PDB file of C-alpha atoms in Angstrom:
ATOM      1  CA  ASP L   1      -0.416  -0.011   0.150  1.00 63.00           C
ATOM      2  CA  THR L   2       1.124   3.789  -0.713  1.00 72.00           C
ATOM      3  CA  ALA L   3       2.353   5.643   2.287  1.00 91.00           C
ATOM      4  CA  VAL L   4       1.526   8.581   1.566  1.00 94.00           C
ATOM      5  CA  SER L   5      -1.145   8.950  -2.145  1.00 95.00           C
ATOM      6  CA  GLN L   6      -2.328  12.002  -3.216  1.00 95.00           C
ATOM      7  CA  THR L   7      -5.006  12.558  -6.555  1.00 96.00           C
ATOM      8  CA  PRO L   8      -4.913  13.020  -9.029  1.00 96.00           C
ATOM      9  CA  LYS L   9      -1.278  13.019 -10.439  1.00 93.00           C
ATOM     10  CA  TYR L  10      -2.080  15.114 -14.015  1.00 94.00           C
ATOM     11  CA  LEU L  11      -4.548  17.790 -13.539  1.00 96.00           C
ATOM     12  CA  VAL L  12      -5.338  20.382 -16.493  1.00 97.00           C
ATOM     13  CA  THR L  13      -7.424  23.283 -15.852  1.00 97.00           C
ATOM     14  CA  GLN L  14      -8.139  26.501 -18.068  1.00 97.00           C
ATOM     15  CA  MET L  15      -7.681  29.533 -15.707  1.00 97.00           C
ATOM     16  CA  GLY L  16     -10.524  30.894 -12.975  1.00 97.00           C
ATOM     17  CA  ASN L  17     -11.411  27.242 -12.267  1.00 97.00           C
ATOM     18  CA  ASP L  18     -11.465  26.378  -8.591  1.00 97.00           C
ATOM     19  CA  LYS L  19      -9.870  22.429  -8.041  1.00 97.00           C
ATOM     20  CA  SER L  20      -8.642  20.530  -5.092  1.00 97.00           C
ATOM     21  CA  ILE L  21      -6.103  17.763  -4.784  1.00 97.00           C
ATOM     22  CA  LYS L  22      -6.581  14.897  -2.292  1.00 97.00           C
ATOM     23  CA  CYS L  23      -3.841  13.931  -0.344  1.00 97.00           C
ATOM     24  CA  GLU L  24      -3.941  10.675   2.260  1.00 97.00           C
ATOM     25  CA  GLN L  25      -1.340   8.688   4.187  1.00 96.00           C
ATOM     26  CA  ASN L  26      -1.981   5.665   6.012  1.00 95.00           C
ATOM     27  CA  LEU L  27       1.130   6.118   8.261  1.00 94.00           C
ATOM     28  CA  GLY L  28      -0.557   7.182  11.568  1.00 94.00           C
ATOM     29  CA  HIS L  29       1.586  10.107  11.034  1.00 93.00           C
ATOM     30  CA  ASP L  30       0.676  13.336  13.281  1.00 91.00           C
ATOM     31  CA  THR L  31       1.584  16.158  10.843  1.00 90.00           C
ATOM     32  CA  MET L  32       0.678  16.601   6.822  1.00 92.00           C
ATOM     33  CA  TYR L  33       2.269  19.032   4.920  1.00 91.00           C
ATOM     34  CA  TRP L  34       1.664  21.093   0.748  1.00 93.00           C
ATOM     35  CA  TYR L  35       4.778  21.849  -0.833  1.00 92.00           C
ATOM     36  CA  LYS L  36       5.248  22.972  -4.126  1.00 92.00           C
ATOM     37  CA  GLN L  37       8.671  22.591  -6.952  1.00 88.00           C
ATOM     38  CA  ASP L  38       8.298  25.220  -9.483  1.00 82.00           C
ATOM     39  CA  SER L  39       9.781  24.833 -12.872  1.00 77.00           C
ATOM     40  CA  LYS L  40      12.934  25.440 -11.739  1.00 73.00           C
ATOM     41  CA  LYS L  41      12.279  22.207  -9.241  1.00 74.00           C
ATOM     42  CA  PHE L  42      13.197  24.033  -6.061  1.00 79.00           C
ATOM     43  CA  LEU L  43      10.799  22.728  -3.355  1.00 84.00           C
ATOM     44  CA  LYS L  44       9.031  25.322  -1.025  1.00 85.00           C
ATOM     45  CA  ILE L  45       6.873  24.109   1.939  1.00 85.00           C
ATOM     46  CA  MET L  46       3.561  26.051   1.818  1.00 89.00           C
ATOM     47  CA  PHE L  47       1.253  24.689   4.638  1.00 88.00           C
ATOM     48  CA  SER L  48       1.477  22.105   7.254  1.00 87.00           C
ATOM     49  CA  TYR L  49      -1.015  20.592  10.058  1.00 88.00           C
ATOM     50  CA  ASN L  50      -0.214  18.825  12.775  1.00 86.00           C
ATOM     51  CA  ASN L  51      -3.271  17.177  14.297  1.00 86.00           C
ATOM     52  CA  LYS L  52      -5.438  19.625  11.766  1.00 84.00           C
ATOM     53  CA  GLU L  53      -4.456  22.322  13.073  1.00 85.00           C
ATOM     54  CA  LEU L  54      -2.465  24.888  10.363  1.00 85.00           C
ATOM     55  CA  ILE L  55       1.183  25.105  12.229  1.00 80.00           C
ATOM     56  CA  ILE L  56       3.072  26.638   8.795  1.00 75.00           C
ATOM     57  CA  ASN L  57       1.077  28.904   6.579  1.00 75.00           C
ATOM     58  CA  GLU L  58       3.597  30.171   4.528  1.00 73.00           C
ATOM     59  CA  THR L  59       3.249  33.026   2.042  1.00 73.00           C
ATOM     60  CA  VAL L  60       0.731  31.563  -0.625  1.00 85.00           C
ATOM     61  CA  PRO L  61      -2.307  33.633  -2.283  1.00 89.00           C
ATOM     62  CA  ASN L  62      -5.254  33.298  -0.091  1.00 90.00           C
ATOM     63  CA  ARG L  63      -6.728  31.835  -3.553  1.00 95.00           C
ATOM     64  CA  PHE L  64      -5.014  28.496  -1.830  1.00 94.00           C
ATOM     65  CA  SER L  65      -6.391  26.735   0.920  1.00 93.00           C
ATOM     66  CA  PRO L  66      -6.080  23.770   2.546  1.00 93.00           C
ATOM     67  CA  LYS L  67      -8.743  21.372   4.521  1.00 93.00           C
ATOM     68  CA  SER L  68      -7.804  18.868   6.620  1.00 93.00           C
ATOM     69  CA  PRO L  69     -10.853  16.773   7.964  1.00 92.00           C
ATOM     70  CA  ASP L  70      -8.776  14.199   9.538  1.00 92.00           C
ATOM     71  CA  LYS L  71      -4.770  14.098  10.409  1.00 90.00           C
ATOM     72  CA  ALA L  72      -4.743  11.524   7.587  1.00 95.00           C
ATOM     73  CA  HIS L  73      -5.818  13.610   5.004  1.00 96.00           C
ATOM     74  CA  LEU L  74      -5.239  16.996   4.016  1.00 95.00           C
ATOM     75  CA  ASN L  75      -6.548  18.289   0.965  1.00 96.00           C
ATOM     76  CA  LEU L  76      -5.426  21.153  -1.231  1.00 96.00           C
ATOM     77  CA  HIS L  77      -8.365  23.422  -3.032  1.00 96.00           C
ATOM     78  CA  ILE L  78      -6.931  26.003  -5.095  1.00 96.00           C
ATOM     79  CA  ASN L  79      -9.490  29.057  -6.335  1.00 96.00           C
ATOM     80  CA  SER L  80      -9.653  31.493  -9.739  1.00 97.00           C
ATOM     81  CA  LEU L  81      -6.360  29.461 -10.806  1.00 97.00           C
ATOM     82  CA  GLU L  82      -4.111  31.263 -12.448  1.00 96.00           C
ATOM     83  CA  LEU L  83      -0.825  30.226 -15.397  1.00 95.00           C
ATOM     84  CA  GLY L  84       1.961  30.656 -12.242  1.00 93.00           C
ATOM     85  CA  ASP L  85      -0.078  28.252 -10.459  1.00 95.00           C
ATOM     86  CA  SER L  86       0.917  25.429 -12.683  1.00 95.00           C
ATOM     87  CA  ALA L  87       3.824  23.324 -10.373  1.00 94.00           C
ATOM     88  CA  VAL L  88       4.432  19.967  -9.174  1.00 93.00           C
ATOM     89  CA  TYR L  89       2.379  20.171  -5.896  1.00 95.00           C
ATOM     90  CA  PHE L  90       3.670  17.499  -2.778  1.00 93.00           C
ATOM     91  CA  CYS L  91       1.821  16.316  -0.239  1.00 95.00           C
ATOM     92  CA  ALA L  92       4.155  14.298   3.015  1.00 92.00           C
ATOM     93  CA  SER L  93       4.116  14.074   6.265  1.00 92.00           C
ATOM     94  CA  SER L  94       5.768  12.953   8.955  1.00 88.00           C
ATOM     95  CA  GLN L  95       5.508  11.342  12.378  1.00 87.00           C
ATOM     96  CA  ASP L  96       5.448  14.352  14.010  1.00 79.00           C
ATOM     97  CA  PRO L  97       6.678  18.264  13.504  1.00 75.00           C
ATOM     98  CA  GLY L  98      10.221  17.821  15.334  1.00 71.00           C
ATOM     99  CA  PHE L  99      12.806  17.982  13.156  1.00 66.00           C
ATOM    100  CA  MET L 100      14.395  14.833  13.545  1.00 69.00           C
ATOM    101  CA  ASN L 101      11.740  12.859  11.760  1.00 76.00           C
ATOM    102  CA  THR L 102      11.863  11.194   8.238  1.00 82.00           C
ATOM    103  CA  ILE L 103       9.173  12.461   5.781  1.00 85.00           C
ATOM    104  CA  TYR L 104       7.318  10.832   3.717  1.00 90.00           C
ATOM    105  CA  PHE L 105       6.295  12.205   0.354  1.00 91.00           C
ATOM    106  CA  GLY L 106       3.307  11.675  -2.101  1.00 91.00           C
ATOM    107  CA  GLU L 107       3.862  10.751  -5.788  1.00 88.00           C
ATOM    108  CA  GLY L 108       3.013  14.416  -6.741  1.00 92.00           C
ATOM    109  CA  SER L 109       0.164  16.452  -8.477  1.00 95.00           C
ATOM    110  CA  TRP L 110       1.297  18.142 -12.225  1.00 94.00           C
ATOM    111  CA  LEU L 111      -0.502  20.714 -12.339  1.00 95.00           C
ATOM    112  CA  THR L 112      -1.414  22.491 -15.182  1.00 95.00           C
ATOM    113  CA  VAL L 113      -2.991  26.264 -16.115  1.00 96.00           C
ATOM    114  CA  VAL L 114      -3.535  26.997 -19.705  1.00 96.00           C
TER     115      VAL L 114
ATOM    116  CA  LYS X   1      20.189  34.290  -1.697  1.00 57.00           C
ATOM    117  CA  ASN X   2      18.784  30.653  -1.189  1.00 66.00           C
ATOM    118  CA  GLU X   3      19.639  29.730   2.582  1.00 81.00           C
ATOM    119  CA  VAL X   4      20.330  26.340   1.217  1.00 87.00           C
ATOM    120  CA  GLU X   5      23.518  25.781  -1.743  1.00 90.00           C
ATOM    121  CA  GLN X   6      23.963  23.052  -3.484  1.00 93.00           C
ATOM    122  CA  SER X   7      26.911  22.043  -4.968  1.00 94.00           C
ATOM    123  CA  PRO X   8      27.620  21.090  -8.366  1.00 95.00           C
ATOM    124  CA  GLN X   9      23.988  21.946  -9.348  1.00 92.00           C
ATOM    125  CA  ASN X  10      24.546  19.037 -12.503  1.00 94.00           C
ATOM    126  CA  LEU X  11      26.463  16.040 -12.722  1.00 96.00           C
ATOM    127  CA  THR X  12      27.251  13.519 -14.839  1.00 97.00           C
ATOM    128  CA  ALA X  13      29.339  10.998 -14.099  1.00 97.00           C
ATOM    129  CA  GLN X  14      30.679   7.143 -15.709  1.00 97.00           C
ATOM    130  CA  GLU X  15      29.878   4.079 -14.057  1.00 97.00           C
ATOM    131  CA  GLY X  16      31.439   3.102 -10.842  1.00 97.00           C
ATOM    132  CA  GLU X  17      32.763   6.557 -10.158  1.00 97.00           C
ATOM    133  CA  PHE X  18      33.100   7.793  -6.395  1.00 98.00           C
ATOM    134  CA  ILE X  19      30.370  10.748  -6.982  1.00 97.00           C
ATOM    135  CA  THR X  20      30.070  13.356  -4.057  1.00 98.00           C
ATOM    136  CA  ILE X  21      27.465  16.167  -3.630  1.00 98.00           C
ATOM    137  CA  ASN X  22      27.552  19.292  -1.399  1.00 97.00           C
ATOM    138  CA  CYS X  23      25.242  20.930   0.896  1.00 96.00           C
ATOM    139  CA  SER X  24      25.981  23.916   2.811  1.00 93.00           C
ATOM    140  CA  TYR X  25      23.810  26.218   4.764  1.00 88.00           C
ATOM    141  CA  SER X  26      23.317  29.679   5.967  1.00 83.00           C
ATOM    142  CA  VAL X  27      21.650  28.917   9.691  1.00 76.00           C
ATOM    143  CA  GLY X  28      22.408  26.989  12.534  1.00 73.00           C
ATOM    144  CA  ILE X  29      20.186  23.161  12.340  1.00 77.00           C
ATOM    145  CA  SER X  30      19.852  20.893  14.182  1.00 75.00           C
ATOM    146  CA  ALA X  31      19.661  18.658  11.219  1.00 83.00           C
ATOM    147  CA  LEU X  32      19.727  17.329   8.166  1.00 89.00           C
ATOM    148  CA  HIS X  33      18.242  15.608   5.262  1.00 90.00           C
ATOM    149  CA  TRP X  34      18.334  14.450   1.643  1.00 94.00           C
ATOM    150  CA  LEU X  35      16.091  13.599  -0.399  1.00 93.00           C
ATOM    151  CA  GLN X  36      15.733  11.626  -4.049  1.00 93.00           C
ATOM    152  CA  GLN X  37      13.697  12.568  -6.774  1.00 90.00           C
ATOM    153  CA  HIS X  38      13.808   9.881  -9.664  1.00 84.00           C
ATOM    154  CA  PRO X  39      12.813  10.945 -12.923  1.00 77.00           C
ATOM    155  CA  GLY X  40       9.687  10.019 -12.874  1.00 72.00           C
ATOM    156  CA  GLY X  41       9.001  12.793 -10.326  1.00 74.00           C
ATOM    157  CA  GLY X  42       8.594  10.912  -7.169  1.00 80.00           C
ATOM    158  CA  ILE X  43      10.416  12.084  -3.701  1.00 87.00           C
ATOM    159  CA  VAL X  44      11.864   9.320  -1.734  1.00 87.00           C
ATOM    160  CA  SER X  45      13.834  10.238   1.428  1.00 88.00           C
ATOM    161  CA  LEU X  46      17.116   9.163   2.089  1.00 91.00           C
ATOM    162  CA  PHE X  47      18.750   9.955   5.569  1.00 90.00           C
ATOM    163  CA  MET X  48      18.287  12.340   7.720  1.00 88.00           C
ATOM    164  CA  LEU X  49      21.145  12.959   9.818  1.00 88.00           C
ATOM    165  CA  SER X  50      21.957  15.443  13.118  1.00 86.00           C
ATOM    166  CA  SER X  51      25.986  14.615  13.468  1.00 89.00           C
ATOM    167  CA  GLY X  52      28.563  12.644  11.838  1.00 93.00           C
ATOM    168  CA  LYS X  53      28.182  10.014   9.627  1.00 95.00           C
ATOM    169  CA  LYS X  54      25.127   7.562   7.723  1.00 94.00           C
ATOM    170  CA  LYS X  55      25.490   4.353   5.318  1.00 95.00           C
ATOM    171  CA  HIS X  56      22.292   2.627   3.373  1.00 92.00           C
ATOM    172  CA  GLY X  57      23.878   0.757   0.577  1.00 94.00           C
ATOM    173  CA  ARG X  58      26.097   2.774  -1.656  1.00 96.00           C
ATOM    174  CA  LEU X  59      24.959   5.493  -0.012  1.00 96.00           C
ATOM    175  CA  ILE X  60      26.989   7.783   2.787  1.00 97.00           C
ATOM    176  CA  ALA X  61      25.870  11.409   4.300  1.00 97.00           C
ATOM    177  CA  THR X  62      27.789  13.000   5.884  1.00 96.00           C
ATOM    178  CA  ILE X  63      27.246  16.413   8.498  1.00 94.00           C
ATOM    179  CA  ASN X  64      29.211  19.147  10.621  1.00 91.00           C
ATOM    180  CA  ILE X  65      26.932  21.057  11.802  1.00 85.00           C
ATOM    181  CA  GLN X  66      30.159  23.689  13.614  1.00 86.00           C
ATOM    182  CA  GLU X  67      30.709  24.314   9.601  1.00 89.00           C
ATOM    183  CA  LYS X  68      27.214  24.048   8.724  1.00 90.00           C
ATOM    184  CA  HIS X  69      27.828  21.543   5.500  1.00 93.00           C
ATOM    185  CA  SER X  70      27.386  18.436   4.846  1.00 96.00           C
ATOM    186  CA  SER X  71      27.802  15.697   1.653  1.00 97.00           C
ATOM    187  CA  LEU X  72      26.269  13.111  -0.081  1.00 98.00           C
ATOM    188  CA  HIS X  73      28.373  10.548  -1.073  1.00 98.00           C
ATOM    189  CA  ILE X  74      27.638   7.970  -4.180  1.00 97.00           C
ATOM    190  CA  THR X  75      30.083   5.053  -4.254  1.00 97.00           C
ATOM    191  CA  ALA X  76      30.427   2.369  -7.087  1.00 96.00           C
ATOM    192  CA  SER X  77      28.080   4.892  -8.807  1.00 97.00           C
ATOM    193  CA  HIS X  78      25.123   2.938 -11.152  1.00 96.00           C
ATOM    194  CA  PRO X  79      23.050   4.554 -13.883  1.00 96.00           C
ATOM    195  CA  ARG X  80      19.793   4.064 -10.922  1.00 93.00           C
ATOM    196  CA  ASP X  81      21.438   5.789  -9.186  1.00 95.00           C
ATOM    197  CA  SER X  82      19.961   8.811 -11.765  1.00 95.00           C
ATOM    198  CA  ALA X  83      17.843  11.359  -9.822  1.00 94.00           C
ATOM    199  CA  VAL X  84      18.168  14.735  -8.665  1.00 93.00           C
ATOM    200  CA  TYR X  85      19.029  15.162  -5.071  1.00 95.00           C
ATOM    201  CA  ILE X  86      17.581  17.708  -2.622  1.00 93.00           C
ATOM    202  CA  CYS X  87      19.328  18.554   0.804  1.00 93.00           C
ATOM    203  CA  ALA X  88      16.978  19.780   3.230  1.00 89.00           C
ATOM    204  CA  ALA X  89      16.993  21.670   6.806  1.00 83.00           C
ATOM    205  CA  PRO X  90      14.667  22.486   8.962  1.00 76.00           C
ATOM    206  CA  PHE X  91      16.556  26.174  10.444  1.00 68.00           C
ATOM    207  CA  THR X  92      15.635  26.412  14.085  1.00 63.00           C
ATOM    208  CA  ASN X  93      15.184  29.985  14.019  1.00 61.00           C
ATOM    209  CA  THR X  94      12.197  29.382  11.875  1.00 61.00           C
ATOM    210  CA  GLY X  95      10.689  27.286  14.472  1.00 58.00           C
ATOM    211  CA  ASN X  96      11.903  24.533  12.084  1.00 57.00           C
ATOM    212  CA  GLN X  97      10.194  25.116   8.921  1.00 67.00           C
ATOM    213  CA  PHE X  98      12.334  23.631   6.636  1.00 74.00           C
ATOM    214  CA  TYR X  99      13.938  25.276   3.408  1.00 81.00           C
ATOM    215  CA  PHE X 100      15.412  23.537   0.708  1.00 86.00           C
ATOM    216  CA  GLY X 101      18.483  23.354  -1.629  1.00 88.00           C
ATOM    217  CA  THR X 102      17.864  23.646  -5.404  1.00 86.00           C
ATOM    218  CA  GLY X 103      19.095  20.399  -6.626  1.00 91.00           C
ATOM    219  CA  THR X 104      21.781  18.126  -7.991  1.00 94.00           C
ATOM    220  CA  SER X 105      20.854  16.501 -11.071  1.00 93.00           C
ATOM    221  CA  LEU X 106      22.643  13.259 -11.629  1.00 96.00           C
ATOM    222  CA  THR X 107      23.295  11.575 -15.146  1.00 96.00           C
ATOM    223  CA  VAL X 108      25.210   7.694 -14.475  1.00 97.00           C
ATOM    224  CA  ILE X 109      26.523   6.744 -17.657  1.00 97.00           C
ATOM    225  CA  PRO X 110      26.741   3.374 -18.364  1.00 95.00           C
TER     226      PRO X 110
END
């Protein structure tokens, strides 16, 4: 079974649309993350949740809204998509927010906004 | 300027060569992670280390916290090692928020 799974893997959508990416982890971890990888392959953290509570919220447009219905799920909803939102979005999880934990990544979701 | 710097940015090696990828960071950390991103895009965590050296198969990671430097070594490199290697560090002055290096793209030629 995949430890961290995210769907969809590929998403092509038009500007202005609203879309969601879902993430689930079956590792029993308390902490989940969303990262964005831009065209230059640079990873940046967007959000981090611990036990369904937001603990890191980077400078991300408020069109991006994470939602954690339970600690095994962290979904990313994006409103009014823009061309610059095209990127690969990675979900990840760790046992807790502590820096000594291994981070487990999902396979990534390739978002293309046209 | 990126808080976490990696070198080289691109690396091509012949199969069997010993490979070193370097990572340096600008502020205090307590641990550093090495990640591997496969050509298909998936990211795998290779190492998490806070001191000294760790070894896993042909991969060796070292860190010197005082010098703010870490290295990832691959012995007897193989084409399947071709990937992007990324170092990531939680900065203690930001509540352990992770900063990522720009990645090193490794190609191992048979």
